[in-house]
Amino acid sequence: MPATRFLPFAAALGTLLAVSACSPDTAKNQAETSASDGNAVASSDGKNIKLLNVSYDVARDFYKEYNPLFIKEYQTRNPDVVINIQQSHGGSSKQALAVANGLQADVATMNQTSDIDLLEKKGLVASDWHTRLPDNAVPFTSTTVFLVRKGNPKQIRDWADLAKDNLQIVIANPKTSGNGRYAFLGAFGYGLKAHNGDETQAKAFTAKLLKNVPVFENGGRAATTTFTQRNIGDVLITFENEANHVSRNLAPGQFEIVYPSYTILSESPVAVVDAVADKKGTRAAAGEYLKYLWSEPAQELAAKFYLRPRNTAVLEKHRADFPAVETFRPNEVFGSWDDIAKKFFADGSLFDQLSARN
């Protein structure tokens, strides 16, 4: 088994994944840019608005369809305004660091509150960001599941099976990816429950599981590519929406989803990057862009991409796609995200200790 590849946390400022632009059919509203181009986005003149949404990697498919949906609604109400939405995607924590270090995002749509808290600490996002929108500014949720190959040849049923010998797990790097962070915390949380809160045994279980991970990928989508296209690994630990998108849309009939008995709830918070939006004059449009995520059309779109809607009527309408599963919120088990970062993901902390190769 090759040595585990760890990406330094500072490497989050490295190359970002490609940025795609989504807009209506009119040519004047179509554009493509790169993340570096986002640093030079011109200020809005009130008639031509350009927003940059910096987001986590497996959300790209949702926002690719959400952007034209929002633009159509916005320009129906504001026919004299041309609005363009650009996307930037990568590991959630990596993206947050990029914004903290100058990437000119109008909005941040991440998969853990700690990433937006980082922007708040940097003075880029106002301290009341989580109260500006419903549901603590979380328009939809997901959970961590297992994607296995057709027929489930390794007979993986629960977290305990991932600690077996002769098993290869594909996972995103918890140092730079919210996807990987939720996966690690899901495993550790299961270990605590399975061993009646005994942290020593939970550590031993998690360390055994991590020994089955040959390489930690940059982000959730990179992990998906490794598992599905490069055919590496027996199981992919990822978000429910990503697993469904792969097994139902990208490669139907080739993979199966396994829901563990107890797993972690993931929340996808959103916020206007106030310092950037105020400078560019895009605050109003940026706010509306996020507010529309709670509209019925957007909630239906979330369900289409297997994100669990906050709208209870929409969720019940699609209940067959979202099996009931026992979940836990990381903050209820492990404390604040600051506490989680220090205990599990700081240099030399539990993740580094448990994943070390002897």
mmCIF file of C-alpha atoms in Angstrom:
data_model
loop_
_atom_site.group_PDB
_atom_site.id
_atom_site.type_symbol
_atom_site.label_atom_id
_atom_site.label_comp_id
_atom_site.label_asym_id
_atom_site.label_seq_id
_atom_site.Cartn_x
_atom_site.Cartn_y
_atom_site.Cartn_z
ATOM 1 C CA MET A 1 0.000 0.000 0.000
ATOM 2 C CA PRO A 2 1.521 3.381 -0.972
ATOM 3 C CA ALA A 3 2.306 5.974 1.648
ATOM 4 C CA THR A 4 -0.499 8.306 2.616
ATOM 5 C CA ARG A 5 -0.312 11.669 0.904
ATOM 6 C CA PHE A 6 -1.085 14.602 3.194
ATOM 7 C CA LEU A 7 -1.650 18.057 1.797
ATOM 8 C CA PRO A 8 -0.468 20.827 4.139
ATOM 9 C CA PHE A 9 -3.308 23.065 5.286
ATOM 10 C CA ALA A 10 -1.538 26.038 3.759
ATOM 11 C CA ALA A 11 -1.666 24.270 0.408
ATOM 12 C CA ALA A 12 -5.314 25.255 0.334
ATOM 13 C CA LEU A 13 -4.135 28.430 -1.353
ATOM 14 C CA GLY A 14 -2.894 26.421 -4.320
ATOM 15 C CA THR A 15 -4.573 25.990 -7.668
ATOM 16 C CA LEU A 16 -8.348 26.136 -7.488
ATOM 17 C CA LEU A 17 -10.571 24.010 -9.637
ATOM 18 C CA ALA A 18 -11.907 25.553 -12.812
ATOM 19 C CA VAL A 19 -14.595 28.186 -12.532
ATOM 20 C CA SER A 20 -17.594 27.954 -14.809
ATOM 21 C CA ALA A 21 -20.134 30.651 -15.575
ATOM 22 C CA CYS A 22 -23.859 30.007 -15.806
ATOM 23 C CA SER A 23 -26.382 32.432 -17.209
ATOM 24 C CA PRO A 24 -29.446 32.648 -19.470
ATOM 25 C CA ASP A 25 -29.430 31.827 -23.145
ATOM 26 C CA THR A 26 -28.659 35.389 -24.163
ATOM 27 C CA ALA A 27 -25.058 35.769 -25.258
ATOM 28 C CA LYS A 28 -24.624 39.005 -23.319
ATOM 29 C CA ASN A 29 -25.173 37.101 -20.066
ATOM 30 C CA GLN A 30 -22.740 34.265 -20.757
ATOM 31 C CA ALA A 31 -19.143 34.278 -19.572
ATOM 32 C CA GLU A 32 -16.388 32.035 -18.362
ATOM 33 C CA THR A 33 -13.648 32.943 -15.947
ATOM 34 C CA SER A 34 -10.998 31.407 -13.728
ATOM 35 C CA ALA A 35 -10.704 31.783 -9.971
ATOM 36 C CA SER A 36 -7.770 34.132 -10.427
ATOM 37 C CA ASP A 37 -9.878 36.294 -12.715
ATOM 38 C CA GLY A 38 -12.289 36.700 -9.798
ATOM 39 C CA ASN A 39 -9.768 39.001 -8.138
ATOM 40 C CA ALA A 40 -10.260 41.527 -10.911
ATOM 41 C CA VAL A 41 -14.069 41.503 -11.170
ATOM 42 C CA ALA A 42 -15.284 45.024 -11.890
ATOM 43 C CA SER A 43 -17.659 46.865 -9.584
ATOM 44 C CA SER A 44 -21.343 46.808 -10.434
ATOM 45 C CA ASP A 45 -22.732 49.867 -12.169
ATOM 46 C CA GLY A 46 -26.288 48.944 -11.229
ATOM 47 C CA LYS A 47 -27.104 47.737 -14.751
ATOM 48 C CA ASN A 48 -24.409 45.109 -15.186
ATOM 49 C CA ILE A 49 -23.916 42.891 -12.158
ATOM 50 C CA LYS A 50 -21.328 40.158 -11.894
ATOM 51 C CA LEU A 51 -21.381 37.847 -8.876
ATOM 52 C CA LEU A 52 -18.789 35.254 -7.915
ATOM 53 C CA ASN A 53 -20.010 32.298 -5.863
ATOM 54 C CA VAL A 54 -17.117 30.494 -4.169
ATOM 55 C CA SER A 55 -18.308 27.067 -3.141
ATOM 56 C CA TYR A 56 -17.308 23.512 -2.275
ATOM 57 C CA ASP A 57 -16.558 21.088 -5.064
ATOM 58 C CA VAL A 58 -19.490 18.648 -5.081
ATOM 59 C CA ALA A 59 -21.956 21.575 -5.176
ATOM 60 C CA ARG A 60 -20.917 22.509 -8.707
ATOM 61 C CA ASP A 61 -23.725 20.545 -10.382
ATOM 62 C CA PHE A 62 -26.434 22.115 -8.222
ATOM 63 C CA TYR A 63 -25.219 25.677 -8.763
ATOM 64 C CA LYS A 64 -24.706 25.095 -12.469
ATOM 65 C CA GLU A 65 -28.491 24.723 -12.737
ATOM 66 C CA TYR A 66 -29.418 27.080 -9.916
ATOM 67 C CA ASN A 67 -27.659 30.080 -11.460
ATOM 68 C CA PRO A 68 -29.788 30.345 -14.631
ATOM 69 C CA LEU A 69 -32.892 29.641 -12.532
ATOM 70 C CA PHE A 70 -32.079 32.609 -10.304
ATOM 71 C CA ILE A 71 -31.044 34.844 -13.204
ATOM 72 C CA LYS A 72 -34.334 34.233 -15.000
ATOM 73 C CA GLU A 73 -36.318 35.139 -11.886
ATOM 74 C CA TYR A 74 -34.128 38.157 -11.081
ATOM 75 C CA GLN A 75 -34.260 39.622 -14.580
ATOM 76 C CA THR A 76 -38.029 39.129 -14.754
ATOM 77 C CA ARG A 77 -38.222 41.560 -11.846
ATOM 78 C CA ASN A 78 -35.331 43.715 -13.084
ATOM 79 C CA PRO A 79 -35.564 43.668 -16.907
ATOM 80 C CA ASP A 80 -33.039 46.474 -17.368
ATOM 81 C CA VAL A 81 -30.308 44.684 -15.414
ATOM 82 C CA VAL A 82 -27.827 42.194 -16.860
ATOM 83 C CA ILE A 83 -26.616 39.785 -14.194
ATOM 84 C CA ASN A 84 -23.900 37.164 -14.564
ATOM 85 C CA ILE A 85 -23.013 34.465 -12.035
ATOM 86 C CA GLN A 86 -19.580 32.873 -11.929
ATOM 87 C CA GLN A 87 -18.663 29.770 -9.945
ATOM 88 C CA SER A 88 -15.487 28.626 -8.224
ATOM 89 C CA HIS A 89 -15.313 25.145 -6.692
ATOM 90 C CA GLY A 90 -12.803 23.195 -4.630
ATOM 91 C CA GLY A 91 -12.368 21.698 -1.169
ATOM 92 C CA SER A 92 -14.543 23.762 1.192
ATOM 93 C CA SER A 93 -11.787 24.797 3.611
ATOM 94 C CA LYS A 94 -9.431 25.399 0.710
ATOM 95 C CA GLN A 95 -11.991 27.717 -0.849
ATOM 96 C CA ALA A 96 -12.568 29.602 2.384
ATOM 97 C CA LEU A 97 -8.846 30.225 2.717
ATOM 98 C CA ALA A 98 -8.720 31.484 -0.865
ATOM 99 C CA VAL A 99 -11.455 34.036 -0.089
ATOM 100 C CA ALA A 100 -9.720 34.996 3.159
ATOM 101 C CA ASN A 101 -6.585 35.661 1.151
ATOM 102 C CA GLY A 102 -8.150 37.812 -1.543
ATOM 103 C CA LEU A 103 -10.375 35.847 -3.914
ATOM 104 C CA GLN A 104 -13.176 38.352 -4.603
ATOM 105 C CA ALA A 105 -16.238 36.267 -3.761
ATOM 106 C CA ASP A 106 -19.567 38.051 -3.462
ATOM 107 C CA VAL A 107 -21.075 35.007 -1.755
ATOM 108 C CA ALA A 108 -19.641 31.967 -0.012
ATOM 109 C CA THR A 109 -21.640 28.728 -0.114
ATOM 110 C CA MET A 110 -19.719 26.195 1.963
ATOM 111 C CA ASN A 111 -20.377 22.846 3.622
ATOM 112 C CA GLN A 112 -19.442 23.666 7.204
ATOM 113 C CA THR A 113 -19.993 26.733 9.345
ATOM 114 C CA SER A 114 -16.320 26.906 10.331
ATOM 115 C CA ASP A 115 -15.444 28.015 6.805
ATOM 116 C CA ILE A 116 -17.741 31.028 6.996
ATOM 117 C CA ASP A 117 -16.687 31.642 10.596
ATOM 118 C CA LEU A 118 -13.141 31.979 9.236
ATOM 119 C CA LEU A 119 -14.319 34.731 6.888
ATOM 120 C CA GLU A 120 -16.103 36.418 9.797
ATOM 121 C CA LYS A 121 -12.879 36.403 11.831
ATOM 122 C CA LYS A 122 -11.086 37.964 8.870
ATOM 123 C CA GLY A 123 -13.616 40.798 8.842
ATOM 124 C CA LEU A 124 -15.043 39.790 5.465
ATOM 125 C CA VAL A 125 -18.432 38.536 6.677
ATOM 126 C CA ALA A 126 -20.631 40.253 9.271
ATOM 127 C CA SER A 127 -21.076 38.563 12.653
ATOM 128 C CA ASP A 128 -24.842 38.225 12.157
ATOM 129 C CA TRP A 129 -24.533 36.227 8.916
ATOM 130 C CA HIS A 130 -26.276 33.141 10.314
ATOM 131 C CA THR A 131 -29.392 35.113 11.354
ATOM 132 C CA ARG A 132 -29.921 36.946 8.066
ATOM 133 C CA LEU A 133 -31.506 33.925 6.407
ATOM 134 C CA PRO A 134 -33.801 31.112 7.605
ATOM 135 C CA ASP A 135 -32.528 27.907 9.243
ATOM 136 C CA ASN A 136 -29.298 29.509 10.463
ATOM 137 C CA ALA A 137 -28.465 30.271 6.819
ATOM 138 C CA VAL A 138 -28.450 26.570 5.859
ATOM 139 C CA PRO A 139 -30.770 26.057 2.834
ATOM 140 C CA PHE A 140 -30.284 22.269 2.637
ATOM 141 C CA THR A 141 -28.457 19.447 4.374
ATOM 142 C CA SER A 142 -26.869 16.125 3.524
ATOM 143 C CA THR A 143 -25.272 13.218 5.359
ATOM 144 C CA THR A 144 -22.309 10.900 4.939
ATOM 145 C CA VAL A 145 -22.851 7.547 3.243
ATOM 146 C CA PHE A 146 -20.843 4.829 1.479
ATOM 147 C CA LEU A 147 -20.717 4.279 -2.261
ATOM 148 C CA VAL A 148 -19.786 0.704 -3.201
ATOM 149 C CA ARG A 149 -19.476 -1.186 -6.450
ATOM 150 C CA LYS A 150 -22.462 -3.068 -7.888
ATOM 151 C CA GLY A 151 -23.325 -6.115 -5.835
ATOM 152 C CA ASN A 152 -21.388 -4.770 -2.851
ATOM 153 C CA PRO A 153 -18.652 -7.415 -3.273
ATOM 154 C CA LYS A 154 -16.991 -6.563 0.053
ATOM 155 C CA GLN A 155 -20.340 -6.774 1.895
ATOM 156 C CA ILE A 156 -20.017 -3.354 3.494
ATOM 157 C CA ARG A 157 -22.997 -2.623 5.733
ATOM 158 C CA ASP A 158 -21.784 -0.208 8.399
ATOM 159 C CA TRP A 159 -18.787 1.761 9.659
ATOM 160 C CA ALA A 160 -17.442 -1.318 11.457
ATOM 161 C CA ASP A 161 -16.922 -3.047 8.098
ATOM 162 C CA LEU A 162 -14.551 -0.277 6.999
ATOM 163 C CA ALA A 163 -11.997 -1.378 9.573
ATOM 164 C CA LYS A 164 -11.651 -4.861 8.051
ATOM 165 C CA ASP A 165 -8.354 -6.030 6.618
ATOM 166 C CA ASN A 166 -7.813 -6.099 2.840
ATOM 167 C CA LEU A 167 -10.151 -3.184 2.210
ATOM 168 C CA GLN A 168 -9.318 0.029 0.358
ATOM 169 C CA ILE A 169 -11.194 3.228 1.211
ATOM 170 C CA VAL A 170 -11.330 6.410 -0.876
ATOM 171 C CA ILE A 171 -11.869 9.628 1.059
ATOM 172 C CA ALA A 172 -11.200 13.351 0.702
ATOM 173 C CA ASN A 173 -8.481 14.968 2.811
ATOM 174 C CA PRO A 174 -9.969 16.240 6.108
ATOM 175 C CA LYS A 175 -7.254 18.893 6.235
ATOM 176 C CA THR A 176 -8.614 20.733 3.199
ATOM 177 C CA SER A 177 -12.084 19.336 2.531
ATOM 178 C CA GLY A 178 -15.333 19.539 4.448
ATOM 179 C CA ASN A 179 -16.348 16.284 2.756
ATOM 180 C CA GLY A 180 -13.332 14.527 4.259
ATOM 181 C CA ARG A 181 -13.825 16.239 7.608
ATOM 182 C CA TYR A 182 -17.411 15.022 7.888
ATOM 183 C CA ALA A 183 -16.278 11.518 6.892
ATOM 184 C CA PHE A 184 -13.617 11.438 9.608
ATOM 185 C CA LEU A 185 -15.967 12.817 12.255
ATOM 186 C CA GLY A 186 -18.681 10.384 11.153
ATOM 187 C CA ALA A 187 -16.318 7.477 11.690
ATOM 188 C CA PHE A 188 -15.142 8.787 15.065
ATOM 189 C CA GLY A 189 -18.704 9.505 16.188
ATOM 190 C CA TYR A 190 -19.731 5.975 15.267
ATOM 191 C CA GLY A 191 -16.727 4.662 17.192
ATOM 192 C CA LEU A 192 -17.831 6.556 20.287
ATOM 193 C CA LYS A 193 -21.380 5.234 20.090
ATOM 194 C CA ALA A 194 -20.311 1.661 19.340
ATOM 195 C CA HIS A 195 -17.998 1.694 22.369
ATOM 196 C CA ASN A 196 -20.343 3.481 24.778
ATOM 197 C CA GLY A 197 -18.443 6.741 24.690
ATOM 198 C CA ASP A 198 -15.020 5.188 25.299
ATOM 199 C CA GLU A 199 -12.704 7.569 23.444
ATOM 200 C CA THR A 200 -9.704 5.244 23.617
ATOM 201 C CA GLN A 201 -11.612 2.528 21.768
ATOM 202 C CA ALA A 202 -13.060 5.081 19.343
ATOM 203 C CA LYS A 203 -9.509 6.203 18.522
ATOM 204 C CA ALA A 204 -8.413 2.602 17.965
ATOM 205 C CA PHE A 205 -11.356 1.939 15.648
ATOM 206 C CA THR A 206 -10.781 5.119 13.639
ATOM 207 C CA ALA A 207 -7.044 4.449 13.325
ATOM 208 C CA LYS A 208 -7.783 0.977 11.971
ATOM 209 C CA LEU A 209 -10.212 2.432 9.432
ATOM 210 C CA LEU A 210 -7.706 5.074 8.326
ATOM 211 C CA LYS A 211 -5.070 2.424 7.676
ATOM 212 C CA ASN A 212 -7.287 1.317 4.789
ATOM 213 C CA VAL A 213 -6.973 4.750 3.112
ATOM 214 C CA PRO A 214 -3.955 4.725 0.753
ATOM 215 C CA VAL A 215 -4.306 8.345 -0.407
ATOM 216 C CA PHE A 216 -6.312 11.330 0.823
ATOM 217 C CA GLU A 217 -7.716 13.208 -2.183
ATOM 218 C CA ASN A 218 -7.846 17.008 -2.499
ATOM 219 C CA GLY A 219 -11.627 17.208 -2.273
ATOM 220 C CA GLY A 220 -14.876 15.301 -2.536
ATOM 221 C CA ARG A 221 -15.101 15.433 -6.324
ATOM 222 C CA ALA A 222 -11.482 14.310 -6.703
ATOM 223 C CA ALA A 223 -12.268 11.353 -4.446
ATOM 224 C CA THR A 224 -15.298 10.526 -6.580
ATOM 225 C CA THR A 225 -13.182 10.602 -9.742
ATOM 226 C CA THR A 226 -10.597 8.299 -8.190
ATOM 227 C CA PHE A 227 -13.236 5.773 -7.171
ATOM 228 C CA THR A 228 -15.546 5.868 -10.181
ATOM 229 C CA GLN A 229 -13.290 6.676 -13.135
ATOM 230 C CA ARG A 230 -9.901 5.385 -12.043
ATOM 231 C CA ASN A 231 -11.563 2.320 -10.450
ATOM 232 C CA ILE A 232 -9.468 2.587 -7.304
ATOM 233 C CA GLY A 233 -10.853 1.408 -3.973
ATOM 234 C CA ASP A 234 -13.647 -0.750 -2.603
ATOM 235 C CA VAL A 235 -15.713 2.022 -1.033
ATOM 236 C CA LEU A 236 -16.037 5.794 -1.300
ATOM 237 C CA ILE A 237 -17.056 7.735 1.812
ATOM 238 C CA THR A 238 -18.885 10.848 0.624
ATOM 239 C CA PHE A 239 -21.983 12.997 0.886
ATOM 240 C CA GLU A 240 -25.389 11.466 0.198
ATOM 241 C CA ASN A 241 -26.035 13.889 -2.660
ATOM 242 C CA GLU A 242 -22.738 13.038 -4.359
ATOM 243 C CA ALA A 243 -23.334 9.301 -3.997
ATOM 244 C CA ASN A 244 -26.823 9.609 -5.492
ATOM 245 C CA HIS A 245 -25.628 11.823 -8.331
ATOM 246 C CA VAL A 246 -23.028 9.225 -9.284
ATOM 247 C CA SER A 247 -25.133 6.090 -8.844
ATOM 248 C CA ARG A 248 -28.288 7.439 -10.471
ATOM 249 C CA ASN A 249 -27.099 9.953 -13.044
ATOM 250 C CA LEU A 250 -23.441 9.590 -13.975
ATOM 251 C CA ALA A 251 -23.044 5.808 -13.847
ATOM 252 C CA PRO A 252 -26.421 4.136 -13.313
ATOM 253 C CA GLY A 253 -26.251 0.452 -12.492
ATOM 254 C CA GLN A 254 -22.560 0.475 -11.603
ATOM 255 C CA PHE A 255 -22.674 1.487 -7.941
ATOM 256 C CA GLU A 256 -24.835 1.127 -4.839
ATOM 257 C CA ILE A 257 -25.344 3.353 -1.800
ATOM 258 C CA VAL A 258 -24.992 1.961 1.705
ATOM 259 C CA TYR A 259 -26.535 3.945 4.566
ATOM 260 C CA PRO A 260 -24.694 3.332 7.841
ATOM 261 C CA SER A 261 -26.720 2.765 11.002
ATOM 262 C CA TYR A 262 -25.502 6.014 12.555
ATOM 263 C CA THR A 263 -23.880 8.827 10.643
ATOM 264 C CA ILE A 264 -23.168 12.526 10.623
ATOM 265 C CA LEU A 265 -25.418 15.382 9.490
ATOM 266 C CA SER A 266 -23.739 17.870 7.173
ATOM 267 C CA GLU A 267 -24.993 21.424 6.814
ATOM 268 C CA SER A 268 -24.269 23.785 3.920
ATOM 269 C CA PRO A 269 -24.245 27.390 5.208
ATOM 270 C CA VAL A 270 -24.285 30.409 2.905
ATOM 271 C CA ALA A 271 -23.316 34.042 3.424
ATOM 272 C CA VAL A 272 -22.737 37.293 1.591
ATOM 273 C CA VAL A 273 -19.063 38.269 1.711
ATOM 274 C CA ASP A 274 -19.896 41.743 2.954
ATOM 275 C CA ALA A 275 -16.499 43.369 2.474
ATOM 276 C CA VAL A 276 -16.394 42.355 -1.200
ATOM 277 C CA ALA A 277 -20.064 42.963 -2.002
ATOM 278 C CA ASP A 278 -19.970 46.425 -0.437
ATOM 279 C CA LYS A 279 -16.833 47.337 -2.376
ATOM 280 C CA LYS A 280 -18.304 46.109 -5.659
ATOM 281 C CA GLY A 281 -21.812 47.441 -5.048
ATOM 282 C CA THR A 282 -23.367 43.993 -5.346
ATOM 283 C CA ARG A 283 -24.775 43.556 -1.828
ATOM 284 C CA ALA A 284 -28.465 43.659 -2.815
ATOM 285 C CA ALA A 285 -28.079 41.200 -5.692
ATOM 286 C CA ALA A 286 -25.852 38.907 -3.615
ATOM 287 C CA GLY A 287 -28.426 38.876 -0.838
ATOM 288 C CA GLU A 288 -31.216 38.022 -3.252
ATOM 289 C CA TYR A 289 -29.084 35.281 -4.805
ATOM 290 C CA LEU A 290 -28.845 33.548 -1.446
ATOM 291 C CA LYS A 291 -32.417 34.261 -0.330
ATOM 292 C CA TYR A 292 -33.759 32.580 -3.481
ATOM 293 C CA LEU A 293 -32.207 29.288 -2.308
ATOM 294 C CA TRP A 294 -35.255 28.945 -0.019
ATOM 295 C CA SER A 295 -37.744 29.434 -2.860
ATOM 296 C CA GLU A 296 -39.804 26.425 -3.893
ATOM 297 C CA PRO A 297 -38.114 26.116 -7.333
ATOM 298 C CA ALA A 298 -34.673 26.147 -5.696
ATOM 299 C CA GLN A 299 -35.731 23.643 -3.044
ATOM 300 C CA GLU A 300 -37.084 21.370 -5.772
ATOM 301 C CA LEU A 301 -33.744 21.696 -7.549
ATOM 302 C CA ALA A 302 -31.951 20.762 -4.338
ATOM 303 C CA ALA A 303 -34.058 17.616 -4.130
ATOM 304 C CA LYS A 304 -33.240 16.843 -7.757
ATOM 305 C CA PHE A 305 -29.569 16.816 -6.790
ATOM 306 C CA TYR A 306 -30.333 14.760 -3.657
ATOM 307 C CA LEU A 307 -29.719 17.575 -1.203
ATOM 308 C CA ARG A 308 -32.240 17.372 1.632
ATOM 309 C CA PRO A 309 -34.525 20.445 1.280
ATOM 310 C CA ARG A 310 -35.441 22.634 4.243
ATOM 311 C CA ASN A 311 -38.936 23.065 2.812
ATOM 312 C CA THR A 312 -40.803 20.243 4.553
ATOM 313 C CA ALA A 313 -43.431 19.931 1.802
ATOM 314 C CA VAL A 314 -40.734 19.518 -0.844
ATOM 315 C CA LEU A 315 -38.840 17.055 1.363
ATOM 316 C CA GLU A 316 -41.938 14.907 1.915
ATOM 317 C CA LYS A 317 -42.713 14.983 -1.791
ATOM 318 C CA HIS A 318 -39.312 13.386 -2.414
ATOM 319 C CA ARG A 319 -39.218 11.229 0.724
ATOM 320 C CA ALA A 320 -38.433 8.074 -1.285
ATOM 321 C CA ASP A 321 -35.083 9.613 -2.245
ATOM 322 C CA PHE A 322 -34.160 10.387 1.361
ATOM 323 C CA PRO A 323 -34.294 7.321 3.618
ATOM 324 C CA ALA A 324 -34.691 7.921 7.331
ATOM 325 C CA VAL A 325 -31.316 7.585 9.024
ATOM 326 C CA GLU A 326 -30.071 8.277 12.534
ATOM 327 C CA THR A 327 -27.681 11.220 12.387
ATOM 328 C CA PHE A 328 -25.796 13.438 14.797
ATOM 329 C CA ARG A 329 -24.703 17.049 14.503
ATOM 330 C CA PRO A 330 -20.944 17.387 14.982
ATOM 331 C CA ASN A 331 -21.334 20.356 17.335
ATOM 332 C CA GLU A 332 -23.590 18.350 19.652
ATOM 333 C CA VAL A 333 -21.006 15.577 19.989
ATOM 334 C CA PHE A 334 -17.646 17.324 19.623
ATOM 335 C CA GLY A 335 -18.287 20.973 20.555
ATOM 336 C CA SER A 336 -17.790 24.117 18.483
ATOM 337 C CA TRP A 337 -16.015 24.015 15.150
ATOM 338 C CA ASP A 338 -13.101 25.808 16.780
ATOM 339 C CA ASP A 339 -12.896 22.988 19.325
ATOM 340 C CA ILE A 340 -13.209 20.415 16.549
ATOM 341 C CA ALA A 341 -10.440 22.034 14.521
ATOM 342 C CA LYS A 342 -8.049 22.113 17.477
ATOM 343 C CA LYS A 343 -8.750 18.595 18.685
ATOM 344 C CA PHE A 344 -8.955 16.783 15.358
ATOM 345 C CA PHE A 345 -7.437 18.742 12.488
ATOM 346 C CA ALA A 346 -4.700 21.081 13.716
ATOM 347 C CA ASP A 347 -1.164 19.970 12.906
ATOM 348 C CA GLY A 348 -0.220 17.109 15.207
ATOM 349 C CA SER A 349 -3.790 16.618 16.464
ATOM 350 C CA LEU A 350 -5.899 13.450 16.421
ATOM 351 C CA PHE A 351 -6.266 13.114 12.670
ATOM 352 C CA ASP A 352 -2.517 13.283 12.188
ATOM 353 C CA GLN A 353 -1.950 10.853 15.060
ATOM 354 C CA LEU A 354 -4.546 8.313 13.974
ATOM 355 C CA SER A 355 -3.594 8.374 10.295
ATOM 356 C CA ALA A 356 0.175 8.141 10.864
ATOM 357 C CA ARG A 357 1.891 5.156 9.272
ATOM 358 C CA ASN A 358 4.177 3.306 11.656
#
